[in-house]
Amino acid sequence: QVQLVESGGGLVQAGGSLRLSCAASGRTFSTYVMGWFRQAPGKEREFVSAISWASITYYADSLKGRFTISRDNAKNTVYLQMNSLKPEDTAVYYCAANVAGRLRDRPVEYDYWGQGTQVTVSS
């Protein structure tokens, strides 16, 4: 069983930055692909970014250049640095784990999920 706990969400003005963290349990964290997704009210959950065990990264095209994913395997933690935030980035952000180690962008490909952290960007 893998438990994921996100933190770092909050309220920020447009143009500001936030860094989300996701702490994971599990002795084999370093082998997982970790992903970030987000879900705005009334919308489907959408892919943000993912990172492999070797720190190969994958981003949604619309977010490249503003968001950066990283991981610290020694701390069992994955991060999402979000810069130049826009009101349309407002959503609940979730981290997820693909234990097979596959770099994927569909929610169904991920095995474990955190509870989510709210990010609100005011205009």
Backbone as ProteinMPNN parsed JSONL, in Angstrom:
{"seq_chain_A": "QVQLVESGGGLVQAGGSLRLSCAASGRTFSTYVMGWFRQAPGKEREFVSAISWASITYYADSLKGRFTISRDNAKNTVYLQMNSLKPEDTAVYYCAANVAGRLRDRPVEYDYWGQGTQVTVSS", "coords_chain_A": {"N_chain_A": [[0.84, -1.188, 0.0], [0.517, 2.215, -0.817], [0.833, 5.409, 0.441], [-0.025, 8.752, -0.154], [0.608, 12.136, 0.431], [-0.301, 15.344, -0.082], [0.877, 18.749, 0.01], [1.156, 22.337, 0.426], [-0.542, 23.84, -1.102], [-2.715, 26.726, -1.672], [-3.819, 30.167, -1.483], [-3.079, 32.462, -3.995], [-1.94, 35.356, -5.734], [-2.476, 36.249, -9.171], [0.26, 35.662, -11.323], [1.952, 34.977, -9.32], [3.76, 32.457, -7.369], [3.825, 29.005, -6.39], [4.858, 26.139, -4.508], [4.224, 22.839, -4.623], [4.177, 19.903, -2.62], [4.581, 16.379, -2.327], [4.451, 13.802, -0.249], [5.471, 10.476, 0.037], [4.725, 7.171, 1.119], [6.337, 3.96, 1.45], [8.75, 1.608, 0.494], [9.804, 1.376, -2.006], [9.698, 3.71, -3.402], [11.443, 5.064, -5.103], [11.327, 3.746, -7.489], [8.929, 4.313, -8.619], [6.869, 5.953, -11.047], [5.933, 9.254, -10.663], [3.173, 11.373, -10.651], [1.495, 14.489, -11.343], [-1.739, 15.78, -11.232], [-4.658, 17.749, -11.995], [-7.827, 19.119, -11.016], [-10.446, 21.068, -11.853], [-13.473, 22.73, -10.762], [-16.327, 21.15, -12.052], [-14.976, 20.116, -14.198], [-13.038, 17.619, -15.96], [-10.504, 15.498, -14.521], [-7.211, 16.47, -15.145], [-4.052, 15.93, -16.73], [-0.957, 17.087, -15.494], [1.876, 16.874, -15.024], [4.619, 14.51, -15.025], [7.121, 12.341, -13.59], [9.888, 10.236, -13.941], [11.677, 7.464, -12.356], [14.279, 8.036, -12.9], [14.268, 10.71, -13.126], [13.34, 11.637, -15.558], [11.273, 13.808, -17.278], [7.874, 14.831, -17.96], [5.475, 16.809, -19.457], [2.281, 18.442, -19.583], [1.468, 19.978, -22.606], [0.462, 22.594, -22.543], [1.42, 23.637, -20.217], [4.115, 23.693, -20.134], [7.164, 25.271, -19.351], [6.159, 26.918, -17.36], [5.595, 25.323, -15.172], [7.412, 23.091, -13.074], [8.516, 19.883, -12.429], [9.917, 17.817, -9.909], [11.921, 15.483, -8.005], [12.839, 13.97, -4.901], [14.361, 11.296, -4.047], [15.529, 10.359, -1.729], [14.042, 11.511, 0.221], [11.564, 10.579, -0.306], [9.771, 12.169, -1.786], [7.951, 14.216, -4.037], [7.877, 17.114, -6.057], [6.147, 20.063, -7.194], [6.813, 22.84, -8.808], [5.307, 25.848, -9.363], [5.023, 28.526, -11.423], [4.348, 31.939, -12.45], [1.54, 31.988, -12.147], [-1.878, 31.603, -13.143], [-5.346, 32.638, -13.131], [-6.802, 30.546, -14.291], [-5.415, 28.326, -13.506], [-6.447, 27.545, -11.171], [-7.514, 24.978, -9.117], [-8.026, 21.703, -7.676], [-5.155, 20.02, -6.81], [-3.606, 16.971, -7.412], [-1.397, 14.375, -6.413], [-0.008, 11.385, -7.761], [0.778, 7.891, -8.064], [2.453, 5.69, -10.211], [3.08, 2.493, -10.038], [4.263, 0.668, -11.633], [6.152, 1.974, -12.991], [5.765, 3.439, -15.334], [5.727, 6.102, -17.578], [3.13, 8.067, -17.848], [0.111, 9.784, -18.986], [-2.553, 9.552, -18.392], [-5.162, 9.466, -16.013], [-6.164, 6.907, -15.326], [-4.018, 5.251, -15.499], [-2.625, 5.361, -13.187], [-1.938, 4.186, -9.91], [-2.175, 4.838, -7.192], [-3.386, 7.523, -5.186], [-3.218, 10.835, -3.832], [-4.94, 12.938, -1.417], [-5.384, 15.414, -2.373], [-4.733, 18.935, -2.885], [-5.773, 22.245, -2.5], [-5.462, 24.79, -4.876], [-5.71, 28.146, -5.4], [-5.97, 30.813, -7.541], [-6.022, 34.18, -7.638], [-7.341, 36.932, -9.492]], "CA_chain_A": [[0.0, 0.0, 0.0], [1.255, 3.464, -0.907], [0.074, 6.58, 0.874], [0.487, 10.004, -0.704], [0.063, 13.291, 1.135], [0.096, 16.596, -0.72], [0.862, 19.968, 0.802], [1.696, 23.489, -0.27], [-1.555, 24.62, -1.804], [-3.154, 27.936, -0.997], [-4.325, 31.276, -2.291], [-1.985, 33.284, -4.508], [-2.36, 36.286, -6.775], [-1.996, 35.96, -10.522], [1.665, 36.003, -11.487], [2.721, 34.449, -8.206], [4.306, 31.094, -7.427], [3.613, 28.056, -5.293], [5.504, 24.846, -4.666], [3.5, 21.733, -4.013], [4.96, 18.734, -2.242], [3.829, 15.138, -2.147], [5.251, 12.833, 0.497], [4.983, 9.128, -0.226], [5.207, 6.045, 1.906], [6.717, 2.859, 0.568], [10.194, 1.447, 0.401], [10.245, 1.358, -3.394], [9.29, 4.985, -4.009], [12.36, 5.5, -6.155], [11.017, 3.057, -8.748], [7.62, 4.735, -9.123], [6.617, 7.206, -11.748], [5.053, 10.12, -9.889], [2.488, 12.331, -11.512], [0.609, 15.524, -10.819], [-2.955, 16.05, -11.987], [-5.489, 18.77, -11.367], [-9.239, 19.066, -11.361], [-11.208, 22.277, -11.567], [-14.903, 22.433, -10.6], [-17.087, 20.888, -13.269], [-14.109, 19.644, -15.277], [-12.387, 16.343, -15.742], [-9.14, 15.545, -14.009], [-6.294, 16.597, -16.264], [-2.635, 15.7, -16.495], [-0.085, 18.253, -15.376], [3.269, 16.504, -15.231], [5.054, 13.254, -14.432], [8.567, 12.196, -13.511], [10.284, 8.845, -13.761], [12.645, 7.222, -11.297], [15.548, 8.654, -13.319], [13.977, 12.142, -13.293], [12.852, 12.021, -16.888], [10.042, 14.542, -17.026], [6.839, 14.854, -19.0], [4.56, 17.892, -19.107], [1.208, 18.844, -20.479], [2.011, 21.007, -23.5], [-0.001, 23.94, -22.185], [2.033, 24.079, -18.965], [5.572, 23.732, -20.264], [7.775, 26.574, -19.148], [5.692, 27.546, -16.126], [5.605, 24.336, -14.086], [8.576, 22.205, -13.04], [8.383, 18.757, -11.521], [11.189, 17.265, -9.457], [11.745, 14.495, -6.945], [13.958, 13.67, -4.001], [14.12, 9.906, -3.657], [15.967, 10.155, -0.345], [12.965, 12.006, 1.088], [10.285, 10.036, -0.792], [8.948, 13.348, -2.027], [7.927, 14.816, -5.363], [7.523, 18.526, -5.97], [5.684, 20.756, -8.386], [7.02, 24.285, -8.729], [4.383, 26.51, -10.284], [5.344, 29.948, -11.564], [3.48, 32.738, -13.326], [0.223, 31.368, -12.021], [-3.015, 32.287, -13.76], [-6.617, 32.206, -12.523], [-7.24, 29.259, -14.842], [-4.708, 27.245, -12.822], [-7.197, 27.213, -9.966], [-7.976, 23.59, -9.145], [-7.436, 20.8, -6.692], [-4.001, 19.34, -7.393], [-3.412, 15.648, -6.859], [-0.268, 13.58, -6.867], [-0.37, 10.003, -8.01], [1.914, 6.994, -8.264], [2.379, 4.541, -11.12], [4.082, 1.623, -9.415], [4.95, -0.101, -12.676], [7.233, 2.798, -13.511], [5.471, 3.875, -16.699], [5.498, 7.539, -17.699], [1.837, 8.133, -18.513], [-0.629, 11.024, -18.74], [-3.962, 9.3, -18.133], [-5.4, 9.111, -14.608], [-6.421, 5.486, -15.148], [-2.733, 4.554, -15.472], [-2.005, 5.554, -11.88], [-2.45, 3.204, -8.96], [-2.44, 5.443, -5.888], [-3.679, 8.953, -5.258], [-3.342, 11.601, -2.604], [-6.255, 13.513, -1.15], [-5.468, 16.667, -3.114], [-4.51, 20.209, -2.217], [-6.436, 23.292, -3.27], [-4.716, 25.952, -5.345], [-6.613, 29.186, -5.883], [-5.234, 31.951, -8.078], [-6.928, 35.317, -7.776], [-6.961, 37.869, -10.574]], "C_chain_A": [[0.88, 1.244, 0.0], [0.338, 4.585, -0.443], [0.764, 7.838, 0.377], [-0.193, 11.168, 0.01], [0.61, 14.557, 0.497], [0.066, 17.736, 0.283], [1.359, 21.11, -0.065], [0.686, 24.303, -1.05], [-1.928, 25.87, -1.025], [-3.689, 28.946, -1.976], [-3.154, 32.156, -2.705], [-2.549, 34.206, -5.577], [-1.802, 35.845, -8.13], [-0.572, 36.479, -10.688], [2.564, 35.455, -10.4], [3.15, 33.011, -8.414], [3.883, 30.297, -6.204], [4.457, 26.82, -5.577], [4.704, 23.803, -3.903], [4.469, 20.606, -3.696], [4.039, 17.541, -2.095], [4.765, 14.134, -1.487], [4.63, 11.45, 0.346], [5.541, 8.135, 0.773], [5.643, 4.953, 0.935], [8.205, 2.806, 0.343], [10.711, 1.477, -1.025], [9.835, 2.616, -4.137], [10.153, 5.324, -5.207], [12.085, 4.821, -7.492], [9.714, 3.535, -9.377], [7.749, 5.901, -10.089], [5.621, 7.988, -10.898], [4.449, 11.161, -10.821], [1.732, 13.372, -10.711], [-0.546, 15.705, -11.798], [-3.694, 17.182, -11.294], [-6.92, 18.64, -11.852], [-9.926, 20.337, -10.897], [-12.685, 21.911, -11.445], [-15.595, 22.248, -11.942], [-16.273, 20.369, -14.433], [-13.518, 18.296, -14.933], [-10.989, 16.552, -15.168], [-8.177, 15.558, -15.191], [-4.843, 16.446, -15.825], [-1.885, 17.02, -16.437], [1.344, 17.863, -15.743], [3.536, 15.149, -14.604], [6.572, 13.177, -14.48], [8.906, 10.744, -13.222], [11.287, 8.715, -12.624], [13.971, 7.899, -11.607], [15.382, 10.142, -13.583], [13.779, 12.554, -14.735], [11.475, 12.638, -16.692], [9.137, 14.608, -18.248], [5.818, 15.882, -18.556], [3.395, 17.972, -20.086], [1.722, 20.016, -21.318], [1.672, 22.417, -23.047], [0.704, 24.497, -20.954], [3.549, 24.14, -19.029], [6.079, 25.154, -20.093], [7.315, 27.286, -17.895], [5.779, 26.602, -14.932], [6.857, 23.458, -14.214], [8.359, 21.125, -12.008], [9.775, 18.276, -11.141], [10.904, 16.249, -8.364], [13.023, 14.356, -6.141], [13.7, 12.265, -3.472], [14.547, 9.62, -2.215], [14.879, 10.576, 0.643], [11.606, 11.447, 0.694], [9.291, 11.152, -1.119], [9.07, 13.796, -3.482], [7.381, 16.231, -5.222], [6.938, 19.012, -7.292], [5.849, 22.251, -8.134], [6.155, 24.938, -9.794], [4.664, 27.999, -10.275], [4.37, 30.623, -12.514], [2.054, 32.198, -13.325], [-0.88, 32.259, -12.581], [-4.305, 31.835, -13.073], [-7.091, 30.852, -13.045], [-6.453, 28.071, -14.293], [-5.417, 26.826, -11.534], [-7.805, 25.824, -10.089], [-7.515, 22.893, -7.875], [-6.336, 20.021, -7.405], [-3.759, 18.035, -6.642], [-2.073, 15.085, -7.308], [-0.696, 12.121, -6.933], [0.882, 9.192, -8.302], [1.567, 5.895, -9.25], [3.472, 3.581, -10.678], [4.808, 0.757, -10.438], [6.074, 0.701, -13.315], [7.038, 3.274, -14.93], [5.11, 5.36, -16.705], [4.229, 7.742, -18.527], [1.116, 9.428, -18.155], [-2.125, 10.799, -18.517], [-4.168, 8.884, -16.675], [-5.555, 7.608, -14.391], [-5.118, 4.682, -15.049], [-2.059, 4.624, -14.096], [-2.728, 4.746, -10.819], [-2.86, 3.803, -7.616], [-2.546, 6.951, -6.045], [-3.657, 9.573, -3.872], [-4.73, 12.211, -2.489], [-6.454, 14.843, -1.865], [-5.2, 17.879, -2.247], [-5.05, 21.316, -3.115], [-5.451, 24.4, -3.616], [-5.72, 26.936, -5.921], [-5.786, 30.391, -6.308], [-6.229, 33.085, -8.323], [-6.414, 36.273, -8.856], [-6.769, 39.27, -10.048]], "O_chain_A": [[1.869, 1.314, 0.73], [-0.804, 4.689, -0.891], [1.984, 7.973, 0.475], [-1.413, 11.184, 0.172], [1.813, 14.816, 0.525], [-0.668, 17.699, 1.27], [1.909, 20.895, -1.145], [1.025, 25.35, -1.602], [-1.519, 26.054, 0.121], [-3.973, 28.637, -3.133], [-2.336, 32.549, -1.873], [-3.525, 33.867, -6.247], [-0.785, 35.156, -8.206], [-0.24, 37.583, -10.255], [3.788, 35.463, -10.532], [2.94, 32.423, -9.476], [3.62, 30.848, -5.135], [4.736, 26.494, -6.731], [4.538, 23.89, -2.686], [5.448, 20.385, -4.409], [2.859, 17.686, -1.777], [5.739, 13.68, -2.086], [3.422, 11.275, 0.506], [6.685, 8.247, 1.213], [5.349, 5.019, -0.259], [8.844, 3.814, 0.043], [11.917, 1.591, -1.245], [9.645, 2.595, -5.353], [9.651, 5.817, -6.217], [12.568, 5.283, -8.526], [9.42, 3.209, -10.527], [8.643, 6.736, -9.952], [4.597, 7.454, -10.47], [5.133, 11.744, -11.663], [1.379, 13.157, -9.552], [-0.358, 15.774, -13.013], [-3.394, 17.53, -10.151], [-7.19, 18.128, -12.938], [-9.978, 20.638, -9.704], [-13.107, 20.882, -11.973], [-15.467, 23.074, -12.846], [-16.797, 20.194, -15.534], [-13.499, 17.882, -13.774], [-10.383, 17.615, -15.305], [-8.307, 14.761, -16.12], [-4.47, 16.788, -14.704], [-2.138, 17.939, -17.216], [1.946, 18.439, -16.649], [2.775, 14.69, -13.753], [7.223, 13.843, -15.285], [8.29, 10.105, -12.368], [11.693, 9.703, -12.011], [14.703, 8.291, -10.698], [16.25, 10.769, -14.191], [14.026, 13.706, -15.093], [10.617, 12.063, -16.023], [9.572, 14.463, -19.391], [5.344, 15.844, -17.421], [3.517, 17.615, -21.257], [2.343, 20.937, -20.788], [2.495, 23.327, -23.153], [0.604, 25.69, -20.67], [4.196, 24.59, -18.082], [5.505, 26.108, -20.618], [8.011, 28.177, -17.407], [6.013, 27.041, -13.806], [7.296, 23.133, -15.317], [8.054, 21.411, -10.849], [10.7, 18.321, -11.952], [9.785, 16.162, -7.859], [14.127, 14.59, -6.633], [12.906, 12.078, -2.55], [13.988, 8.74, -1.56], [14.807, 10.061, 1.759], [10.595, 11.806, 1.298], [8.115, 11.074, -0.763], [10.149, 13.758, -4.073], [6.531, 16.503, -4.374], [7.199, 18.449, -8.355], [5.115, 22.846, -7.346], [6.259, 24.619, -10.979], [4.555, 28.654, -9.239], [3.664, 29.967, -13.279], [1.451, 31.984, -14.377], [-0.821, 33.486, -12.503], [-4.342, 30.751, -12.49], [-7.719, 30.093, -12.307], [-6.79, 26.924, -14.586], [-5.019, 25.857, -10.888], [-8.522, 25.531, -11.046], [-6.719, 23.43, -7.105], [-6.558, 19.439, -8.466], [-3.714, 18.0, -5.413], [-1.659, 15.29, -8.449], [-1.624, 11.693, -6.247], [1.905, 9.727, -8.729], [0.523, 5.251, -9.142], [4.654, 3.827, -10.916], [5.852, 0.178, -10.137], [6.859, 0.162, -14.095], [8.006, 3.493, -15.658], [4.277, 5.806, -15.916], [4.247, 7.608, -19.75], [1.445, 10.087, -17.169], [-2.887, 11.764, -18.458], [-3.43, 8.044, -16.16], [-5.116, 7.089, -13.365], [-5.126, 3.551, -14.563], [-1.02, 3.998, -13.886], [-3.954, 4.634, -10.821], [-3.795, 3.318, -6.978], [-1.903, 7.565, -6.898], [-4.02, 8.943, -2.879], [-5.582, 12.02, -3.357], [-7.577, 15.34, -1.95], [-5.412, 17.856, -1.035], [-4.817, 21.327, -4.323], [-4.707, 24.882, -2.761], [-6.488, 26.598, -6.822], [-4.998, 30.922, -5.526], [-7.157, 32.951, -9.121], [-5.21, 36.394, -9.086], [-6.449, 40.179, -10.814]]}, "name": "protein", "num_of_chains": 1, "seq": "QVQLVESGGGLVQAGGSLRLSCAASGRTFSTYVMGWFRQAPGKEREFVSAISWASITYYADSLKGRFTISRDNAKNTVYLQMNSLKPEDTAVYYCAANVAGRLRDRPVEYDYWGQGTQVTVSS"}
